[in-house]
PDB file of C-alpha atoms in Angstrom:
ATOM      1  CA  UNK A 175    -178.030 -37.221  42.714  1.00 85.00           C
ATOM      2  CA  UNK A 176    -177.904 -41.060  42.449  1.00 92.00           C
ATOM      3  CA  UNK A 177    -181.088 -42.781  41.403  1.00 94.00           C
ATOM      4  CA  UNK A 178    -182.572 -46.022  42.541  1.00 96.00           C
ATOM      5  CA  UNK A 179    -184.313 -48.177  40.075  1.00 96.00           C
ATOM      6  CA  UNK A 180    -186.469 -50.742  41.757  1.00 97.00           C
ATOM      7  CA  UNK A 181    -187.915 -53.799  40.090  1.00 98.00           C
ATOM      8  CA  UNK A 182    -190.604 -54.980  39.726  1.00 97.00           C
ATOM      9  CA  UNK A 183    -192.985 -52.843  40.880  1.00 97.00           C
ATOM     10  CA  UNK A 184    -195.598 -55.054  41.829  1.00 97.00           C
ATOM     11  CA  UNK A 185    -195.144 -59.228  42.145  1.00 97.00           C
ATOM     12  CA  UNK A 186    -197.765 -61.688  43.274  1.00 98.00           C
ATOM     13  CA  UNK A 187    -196.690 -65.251  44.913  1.00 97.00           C
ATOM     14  CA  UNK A 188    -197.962 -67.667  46.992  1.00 97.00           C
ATOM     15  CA  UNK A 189    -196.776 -69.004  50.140  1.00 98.00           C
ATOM     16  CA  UNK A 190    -193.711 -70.764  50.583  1.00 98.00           C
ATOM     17  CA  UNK A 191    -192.382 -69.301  46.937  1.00 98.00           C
ATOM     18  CA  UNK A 192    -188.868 -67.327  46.824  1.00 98.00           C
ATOM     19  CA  UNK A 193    -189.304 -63.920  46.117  1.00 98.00           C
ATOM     20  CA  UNK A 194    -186.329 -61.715  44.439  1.00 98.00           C
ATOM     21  CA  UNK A 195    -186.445 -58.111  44.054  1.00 98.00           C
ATOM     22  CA  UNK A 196    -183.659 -56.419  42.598  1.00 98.00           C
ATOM     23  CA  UNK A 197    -182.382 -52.466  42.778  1.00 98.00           C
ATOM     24  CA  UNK A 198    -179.953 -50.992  41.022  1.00 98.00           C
ATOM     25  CA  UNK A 199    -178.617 -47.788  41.669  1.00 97.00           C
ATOM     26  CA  UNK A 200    -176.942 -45.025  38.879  1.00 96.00           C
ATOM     27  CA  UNK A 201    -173.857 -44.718  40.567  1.00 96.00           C
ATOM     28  CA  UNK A 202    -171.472 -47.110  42.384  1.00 96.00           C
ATOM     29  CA  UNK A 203    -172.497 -47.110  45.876  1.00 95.00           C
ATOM     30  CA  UNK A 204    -170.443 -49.657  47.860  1.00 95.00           C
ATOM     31  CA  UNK A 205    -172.546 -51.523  49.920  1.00 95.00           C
ATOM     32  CA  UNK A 206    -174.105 -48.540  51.411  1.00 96.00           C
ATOM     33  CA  UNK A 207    -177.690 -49.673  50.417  1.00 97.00           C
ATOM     34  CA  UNK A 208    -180.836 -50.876  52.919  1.00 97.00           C
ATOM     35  CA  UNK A 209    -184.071 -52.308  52.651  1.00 98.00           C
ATOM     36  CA  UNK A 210    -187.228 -51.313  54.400  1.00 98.00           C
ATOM     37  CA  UNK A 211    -190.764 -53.584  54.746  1.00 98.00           C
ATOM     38  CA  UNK A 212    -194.008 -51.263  55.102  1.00 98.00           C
ATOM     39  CA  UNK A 213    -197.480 -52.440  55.733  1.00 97.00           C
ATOM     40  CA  UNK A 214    -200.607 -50.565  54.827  1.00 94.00           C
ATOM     41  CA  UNK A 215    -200.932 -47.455  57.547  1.00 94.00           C
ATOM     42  CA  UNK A 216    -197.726 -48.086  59.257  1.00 97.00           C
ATOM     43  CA  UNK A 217    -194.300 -46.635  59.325  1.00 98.00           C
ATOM     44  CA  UNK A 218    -191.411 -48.330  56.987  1.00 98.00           C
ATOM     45  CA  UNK A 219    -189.395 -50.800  59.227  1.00 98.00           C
ATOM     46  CA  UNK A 220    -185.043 -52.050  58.663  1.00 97.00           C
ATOM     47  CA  UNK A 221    -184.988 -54.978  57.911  1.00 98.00           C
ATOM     48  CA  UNK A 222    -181.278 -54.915  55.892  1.00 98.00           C
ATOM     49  CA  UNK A 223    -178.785 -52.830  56.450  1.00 97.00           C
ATOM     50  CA  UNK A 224    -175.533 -52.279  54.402  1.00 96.00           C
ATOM     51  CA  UNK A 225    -176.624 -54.603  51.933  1.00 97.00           C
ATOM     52  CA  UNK A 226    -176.374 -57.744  53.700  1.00 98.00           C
ATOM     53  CA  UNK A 227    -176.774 -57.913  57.189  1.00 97.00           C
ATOM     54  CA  UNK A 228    -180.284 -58.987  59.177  1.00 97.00           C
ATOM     55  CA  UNK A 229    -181.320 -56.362  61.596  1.00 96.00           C
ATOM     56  CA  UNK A 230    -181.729 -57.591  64.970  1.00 95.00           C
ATOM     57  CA  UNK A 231    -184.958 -59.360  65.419  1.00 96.00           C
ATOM     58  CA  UNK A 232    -185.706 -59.596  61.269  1.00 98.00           C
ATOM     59  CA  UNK A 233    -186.598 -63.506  60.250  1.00 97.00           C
ATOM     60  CA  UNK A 234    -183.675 -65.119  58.488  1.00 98.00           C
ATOM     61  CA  UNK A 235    -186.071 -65.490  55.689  1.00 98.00           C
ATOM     62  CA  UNK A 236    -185.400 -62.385  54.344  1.00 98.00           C
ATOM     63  CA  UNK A 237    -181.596 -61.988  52.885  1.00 98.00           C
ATOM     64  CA  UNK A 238    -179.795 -59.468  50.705  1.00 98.00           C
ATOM     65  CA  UNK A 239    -176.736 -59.387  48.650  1.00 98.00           C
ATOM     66  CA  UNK A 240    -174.908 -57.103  46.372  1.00 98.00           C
ATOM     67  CA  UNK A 241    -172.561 -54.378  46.168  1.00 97.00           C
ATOM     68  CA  UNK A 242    -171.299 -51.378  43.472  1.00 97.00           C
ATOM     69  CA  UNK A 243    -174.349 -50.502  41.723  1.00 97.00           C
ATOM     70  CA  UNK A 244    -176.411 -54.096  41.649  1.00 98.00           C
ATOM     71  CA  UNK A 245    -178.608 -55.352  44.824  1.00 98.00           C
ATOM     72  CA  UNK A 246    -181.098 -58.112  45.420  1.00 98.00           C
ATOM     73  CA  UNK A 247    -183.167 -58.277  48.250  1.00 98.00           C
ATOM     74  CA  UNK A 248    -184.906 -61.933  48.747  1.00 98.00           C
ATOM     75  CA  UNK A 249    -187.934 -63.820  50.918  1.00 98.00           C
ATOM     76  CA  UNK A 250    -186.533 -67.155  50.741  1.00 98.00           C
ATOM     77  CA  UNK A 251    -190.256 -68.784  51.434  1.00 98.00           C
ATOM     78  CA  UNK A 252    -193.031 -66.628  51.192  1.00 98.00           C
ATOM     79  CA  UNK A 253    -195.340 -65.706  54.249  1.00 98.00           C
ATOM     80  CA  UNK A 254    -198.600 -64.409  54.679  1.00 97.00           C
ATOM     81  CA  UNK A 255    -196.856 -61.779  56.917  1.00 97.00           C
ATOM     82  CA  UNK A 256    -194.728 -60.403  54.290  1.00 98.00           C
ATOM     83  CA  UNK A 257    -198.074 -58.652  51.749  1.00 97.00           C
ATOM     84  CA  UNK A 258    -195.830 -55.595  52.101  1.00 98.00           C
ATOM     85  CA  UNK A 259    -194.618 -52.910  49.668  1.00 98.00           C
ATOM     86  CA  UNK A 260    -190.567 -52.913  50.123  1.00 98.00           C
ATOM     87  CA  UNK A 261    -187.712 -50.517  49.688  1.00 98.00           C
ATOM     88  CA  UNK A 262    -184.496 -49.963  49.243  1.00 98.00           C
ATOM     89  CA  UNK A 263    -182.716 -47.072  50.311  1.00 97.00           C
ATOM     90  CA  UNK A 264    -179.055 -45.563  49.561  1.00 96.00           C
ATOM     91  CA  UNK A 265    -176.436 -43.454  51.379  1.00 94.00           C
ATOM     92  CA  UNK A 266    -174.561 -40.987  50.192  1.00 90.00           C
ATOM     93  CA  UNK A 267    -174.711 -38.177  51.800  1.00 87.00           C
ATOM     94  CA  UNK A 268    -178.284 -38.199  50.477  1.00 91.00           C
ATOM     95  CA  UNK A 269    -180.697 -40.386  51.435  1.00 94.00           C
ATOM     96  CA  UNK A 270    -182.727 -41.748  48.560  1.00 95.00           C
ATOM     97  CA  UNK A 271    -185.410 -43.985  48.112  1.00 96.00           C
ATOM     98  CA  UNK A 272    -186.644 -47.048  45.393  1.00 96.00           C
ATOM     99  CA  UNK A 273    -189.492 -47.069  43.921  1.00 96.00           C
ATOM    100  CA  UNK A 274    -190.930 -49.462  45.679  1.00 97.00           C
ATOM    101  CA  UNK A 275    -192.230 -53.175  45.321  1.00 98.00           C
ATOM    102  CA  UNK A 276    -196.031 -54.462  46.107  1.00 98.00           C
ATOM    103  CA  UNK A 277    -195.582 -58.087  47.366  1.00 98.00           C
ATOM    104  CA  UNK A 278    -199.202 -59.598  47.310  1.00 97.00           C
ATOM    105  CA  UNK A 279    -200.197 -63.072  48.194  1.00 96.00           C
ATOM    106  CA  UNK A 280    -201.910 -65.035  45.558  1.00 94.00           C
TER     107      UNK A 280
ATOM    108  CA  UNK B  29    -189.232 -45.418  70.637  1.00 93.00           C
ATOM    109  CA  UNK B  30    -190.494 -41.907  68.493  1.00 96.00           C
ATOM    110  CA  UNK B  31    -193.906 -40.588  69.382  1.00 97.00           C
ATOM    111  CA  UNK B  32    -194.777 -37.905  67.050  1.00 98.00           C
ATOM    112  CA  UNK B  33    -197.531 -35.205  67.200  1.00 97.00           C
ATOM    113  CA  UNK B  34    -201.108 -35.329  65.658  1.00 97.00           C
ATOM    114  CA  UNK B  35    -202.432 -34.592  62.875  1.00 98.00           C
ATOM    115  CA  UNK B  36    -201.998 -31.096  60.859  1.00 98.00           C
ATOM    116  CA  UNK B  37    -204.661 -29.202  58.847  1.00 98.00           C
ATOM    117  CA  UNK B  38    -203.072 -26.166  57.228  1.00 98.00           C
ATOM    118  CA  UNK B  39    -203.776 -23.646  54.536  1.00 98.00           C
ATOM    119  CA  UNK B  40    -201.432 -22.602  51.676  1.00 97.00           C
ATOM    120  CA  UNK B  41    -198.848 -20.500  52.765  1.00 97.00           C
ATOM    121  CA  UNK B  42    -198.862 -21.563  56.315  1.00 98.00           C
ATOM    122  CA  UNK B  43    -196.395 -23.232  58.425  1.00 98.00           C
ATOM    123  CA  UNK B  44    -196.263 -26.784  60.419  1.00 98.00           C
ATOM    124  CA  UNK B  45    -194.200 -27.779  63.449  1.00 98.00           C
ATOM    125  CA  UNK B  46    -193.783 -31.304  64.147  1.00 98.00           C
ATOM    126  CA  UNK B  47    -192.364 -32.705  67.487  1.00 98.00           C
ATOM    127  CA  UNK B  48    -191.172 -36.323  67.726  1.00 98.00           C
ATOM    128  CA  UNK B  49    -190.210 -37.111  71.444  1.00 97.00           C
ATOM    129  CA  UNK B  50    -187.549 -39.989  71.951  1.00 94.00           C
ATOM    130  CA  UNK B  51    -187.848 -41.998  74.952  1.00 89.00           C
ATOM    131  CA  UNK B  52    -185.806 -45.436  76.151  1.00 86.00           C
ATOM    132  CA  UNK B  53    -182.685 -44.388  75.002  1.00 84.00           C
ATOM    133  CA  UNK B  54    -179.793 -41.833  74.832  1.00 86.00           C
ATOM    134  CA  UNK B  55    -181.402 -39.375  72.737  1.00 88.00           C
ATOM    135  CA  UNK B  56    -178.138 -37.482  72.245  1.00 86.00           C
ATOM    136  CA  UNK B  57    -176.374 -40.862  70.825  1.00 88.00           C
ATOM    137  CA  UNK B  58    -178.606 -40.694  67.614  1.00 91.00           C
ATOM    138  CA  UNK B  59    -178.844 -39.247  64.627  1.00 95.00           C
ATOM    139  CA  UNK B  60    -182.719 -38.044  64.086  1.00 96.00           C
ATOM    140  CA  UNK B  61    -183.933 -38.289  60.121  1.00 96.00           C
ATOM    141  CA  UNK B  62    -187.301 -37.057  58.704  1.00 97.00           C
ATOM    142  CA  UNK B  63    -188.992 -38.320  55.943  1.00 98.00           C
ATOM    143  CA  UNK B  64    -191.975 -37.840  54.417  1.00 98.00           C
ATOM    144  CA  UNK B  65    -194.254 -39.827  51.865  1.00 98.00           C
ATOM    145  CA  UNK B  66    -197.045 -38.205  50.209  1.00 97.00           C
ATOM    146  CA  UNK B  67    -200.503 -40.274  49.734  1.00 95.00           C
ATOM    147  CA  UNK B  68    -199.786 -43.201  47.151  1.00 93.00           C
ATOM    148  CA  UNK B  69    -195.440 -42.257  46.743  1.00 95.00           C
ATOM    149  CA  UNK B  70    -193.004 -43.901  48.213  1.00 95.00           C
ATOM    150  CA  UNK B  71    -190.551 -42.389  51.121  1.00 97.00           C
ATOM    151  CA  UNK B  72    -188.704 -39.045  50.144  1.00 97.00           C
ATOM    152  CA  UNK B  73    -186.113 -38.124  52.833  1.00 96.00           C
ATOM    153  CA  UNK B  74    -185.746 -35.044  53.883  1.00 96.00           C
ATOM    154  CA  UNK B  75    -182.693 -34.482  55.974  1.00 95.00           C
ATOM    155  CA  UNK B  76    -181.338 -35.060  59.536  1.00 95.00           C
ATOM    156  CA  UNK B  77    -180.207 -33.586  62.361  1.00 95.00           C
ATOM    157  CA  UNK B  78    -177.198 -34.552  65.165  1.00 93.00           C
ATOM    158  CA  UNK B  79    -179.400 -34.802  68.366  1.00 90.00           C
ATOM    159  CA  UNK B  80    -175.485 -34.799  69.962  1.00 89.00           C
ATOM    160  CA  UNK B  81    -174.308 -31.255  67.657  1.00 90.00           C
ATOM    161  CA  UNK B  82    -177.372 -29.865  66.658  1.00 90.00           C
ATOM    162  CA  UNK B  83    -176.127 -29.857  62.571  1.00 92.00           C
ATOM    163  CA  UNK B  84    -178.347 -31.118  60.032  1.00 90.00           C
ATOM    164  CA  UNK B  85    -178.280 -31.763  56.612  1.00 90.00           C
ATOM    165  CA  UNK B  86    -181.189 -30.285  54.407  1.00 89.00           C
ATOM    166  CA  UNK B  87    -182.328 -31.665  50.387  1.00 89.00           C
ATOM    167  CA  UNK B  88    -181.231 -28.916  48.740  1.00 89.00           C
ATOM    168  CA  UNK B  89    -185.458 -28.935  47.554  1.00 91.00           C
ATOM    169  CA  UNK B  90    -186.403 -27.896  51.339  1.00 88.00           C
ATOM    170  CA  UNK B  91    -183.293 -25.223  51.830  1.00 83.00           C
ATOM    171  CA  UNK B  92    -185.385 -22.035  53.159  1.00 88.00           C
ATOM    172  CA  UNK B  93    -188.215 -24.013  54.128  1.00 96.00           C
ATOM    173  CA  UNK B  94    -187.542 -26.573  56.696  1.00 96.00           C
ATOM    174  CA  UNK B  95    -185.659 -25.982  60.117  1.00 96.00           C
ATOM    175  CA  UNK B  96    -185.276 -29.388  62.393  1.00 96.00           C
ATOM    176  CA  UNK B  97    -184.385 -28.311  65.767  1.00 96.00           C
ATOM    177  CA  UNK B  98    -184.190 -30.772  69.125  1.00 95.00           C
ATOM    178  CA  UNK B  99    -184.748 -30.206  72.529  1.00 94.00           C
ATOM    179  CA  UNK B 100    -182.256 -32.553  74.593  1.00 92.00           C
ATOM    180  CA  UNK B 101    -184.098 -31.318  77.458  1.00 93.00           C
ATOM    181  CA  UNK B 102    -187.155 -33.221  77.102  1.00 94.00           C
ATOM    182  CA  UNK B 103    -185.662 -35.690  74.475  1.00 94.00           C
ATOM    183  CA  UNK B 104    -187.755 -33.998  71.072  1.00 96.00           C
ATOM    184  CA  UNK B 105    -186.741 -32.979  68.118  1.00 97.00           C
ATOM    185  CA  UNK B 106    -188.784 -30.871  65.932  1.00 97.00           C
ATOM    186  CA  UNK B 107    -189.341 -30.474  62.114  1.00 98.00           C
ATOM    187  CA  UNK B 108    -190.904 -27.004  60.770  1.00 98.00           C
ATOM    188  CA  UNK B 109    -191.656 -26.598  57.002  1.00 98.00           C
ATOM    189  CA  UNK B 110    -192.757 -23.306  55.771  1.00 97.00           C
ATOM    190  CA  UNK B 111    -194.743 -21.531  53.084  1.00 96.00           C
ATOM    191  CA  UNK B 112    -197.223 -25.377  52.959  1.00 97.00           C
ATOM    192  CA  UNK B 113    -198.224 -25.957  49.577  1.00 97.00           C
ATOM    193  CA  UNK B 114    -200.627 -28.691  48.193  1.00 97.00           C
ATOM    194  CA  UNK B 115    -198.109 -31.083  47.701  1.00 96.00           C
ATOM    195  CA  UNK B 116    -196.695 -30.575  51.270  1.00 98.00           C
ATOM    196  CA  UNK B 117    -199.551 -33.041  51.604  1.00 98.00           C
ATOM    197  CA  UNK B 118    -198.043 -35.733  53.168  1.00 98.00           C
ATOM    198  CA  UNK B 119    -197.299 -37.931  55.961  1.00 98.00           C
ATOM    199  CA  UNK B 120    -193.931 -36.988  57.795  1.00 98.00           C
ATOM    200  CA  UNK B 121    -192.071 -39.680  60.065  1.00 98.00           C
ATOM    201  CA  UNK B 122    -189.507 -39.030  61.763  1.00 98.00           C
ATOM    202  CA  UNK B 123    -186.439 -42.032  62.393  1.00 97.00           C
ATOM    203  CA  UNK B 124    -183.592 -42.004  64.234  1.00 95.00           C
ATOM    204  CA  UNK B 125    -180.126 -44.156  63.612  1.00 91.00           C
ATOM    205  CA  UNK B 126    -176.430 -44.463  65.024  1.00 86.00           C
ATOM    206  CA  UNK B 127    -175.674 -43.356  61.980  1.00 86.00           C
ATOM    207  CA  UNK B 128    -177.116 -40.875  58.888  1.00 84.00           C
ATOM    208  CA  UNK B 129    -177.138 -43.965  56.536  1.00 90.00           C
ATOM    209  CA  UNK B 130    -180.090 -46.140  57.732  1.00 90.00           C
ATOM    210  CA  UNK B 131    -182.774 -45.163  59.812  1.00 94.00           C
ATOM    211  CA  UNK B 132    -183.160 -47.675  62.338  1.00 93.00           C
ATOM    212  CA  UNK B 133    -186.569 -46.415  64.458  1.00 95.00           C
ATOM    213  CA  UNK B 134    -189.646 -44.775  63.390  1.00 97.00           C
ATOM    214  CA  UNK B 135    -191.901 -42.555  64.310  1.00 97.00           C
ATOM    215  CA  UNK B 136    -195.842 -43.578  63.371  1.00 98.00           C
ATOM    216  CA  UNK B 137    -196.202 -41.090  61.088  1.00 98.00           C
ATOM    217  CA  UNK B 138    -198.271 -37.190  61.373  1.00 98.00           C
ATOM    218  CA  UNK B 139    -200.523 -37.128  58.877  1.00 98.00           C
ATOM    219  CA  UNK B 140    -200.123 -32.958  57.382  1.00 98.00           C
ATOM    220  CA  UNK B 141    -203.024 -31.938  54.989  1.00 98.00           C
ATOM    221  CA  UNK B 142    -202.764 -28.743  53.122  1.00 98.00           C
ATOM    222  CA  UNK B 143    -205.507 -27.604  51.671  1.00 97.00           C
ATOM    223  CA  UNK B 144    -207.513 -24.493  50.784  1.00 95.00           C
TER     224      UNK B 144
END
């Protein structure tokens, strides 16, 4: 099964800063590779899909890049909106999760 | 938009059906995923099923233990896991998508305790 290493696990910023989290997973993966913002009580929500591209709806704050086995998933200017933990996911064939990353809001 | 069922209570050894009804669009068109992420873990995916075909695609972990069914008649699809343990504890979504690769709509989430 491929593994997905998340970092970091936790960040603090404050508003208006550029957040970067990165994910790398064990075996080339193409760009088959999403990202996922969940708040406190509430079910995960798309926010990148196939490495890259905005879901419909999703501020154009939030980008992503990458392909192969390397992935970065950025908040170009940090909102009090976005205290989330995100995720990234990858397909193939099997589903499989990060680790997770705790944005908090200094 | 997924509306699942309510909360679960079960003991050890028991079993849990839950529904997720689809309404607002074509429910046979998507592909319906549940996942599941116990208290303090992150998401752990457990499988999918065609709402068009009926196949599905287990983790080989839940093989003999889970069954995901739909109903195309009233637009649900269903999720049973068997033989509940303690760390069946967990909340289960379920998420549809065109496709099996990214799961596009969620469920909110039914919250299963197991527990003696």
């Amino acid at each position: 099964d491929i593994q997905m290493t998340q970092s970091p696990s936790s960040l603090s910023a404050s508003i208006g800063d550029r957040v970067t989290i990165t994910c790398q997973a064990s075996q080339d993966i193409s760009n088959f590779l999403n990202w996922y913002q969940q708040k406190p009580g509430k079910a995960p929500k798309l926010l990148i899909y196939d490495a890259s591209n905005l879901e419909t709806g999703v501020p154009s704050r939030f980008s992503g890049s990458g392909s192969g086995t390397d992935f970065t998933f950025t908040i170009s200017s940090l909102q009090p909106e976005d205290n989330a933990t995100y995720y990234c996911q990858q397909y193939d064939g099997v589903l499989t999760f990060g680790g997770g990353t705790k944005v908090e809001i200094k | 938009q997924l509306v699942q069922s309510g909360a679960e209570m079960k003991k050890p050894g028991a079993s849990v059906k839950v529904s997720c009804k689809a309404s607002g669009y074509t429910f046979t068109s998507y592909i319906i995923s549940w996942v599941r992420q116990a208290p303090g873990q992150g998401p752990e995916w457990m499988g999918w099923i065609s709402a068009y075909s009926g196949n599905t695609e287990n983790v080989q972990k839940f093989q003999g233990r889970v069954t995901m069914t739909t109903d195309t008649s009233t637009s649900t699809a269903y999720m049973e896991l068997r033989s509940l343990r303690a760390d069946d504890t967990a909340v289960y979504y379920c998420a549809s998508g065109a496709s099996s690769s990214k799961l596009d709509h969620w469920g909110q989430g039914t919250l299963v305790t197991v527990s003696s």
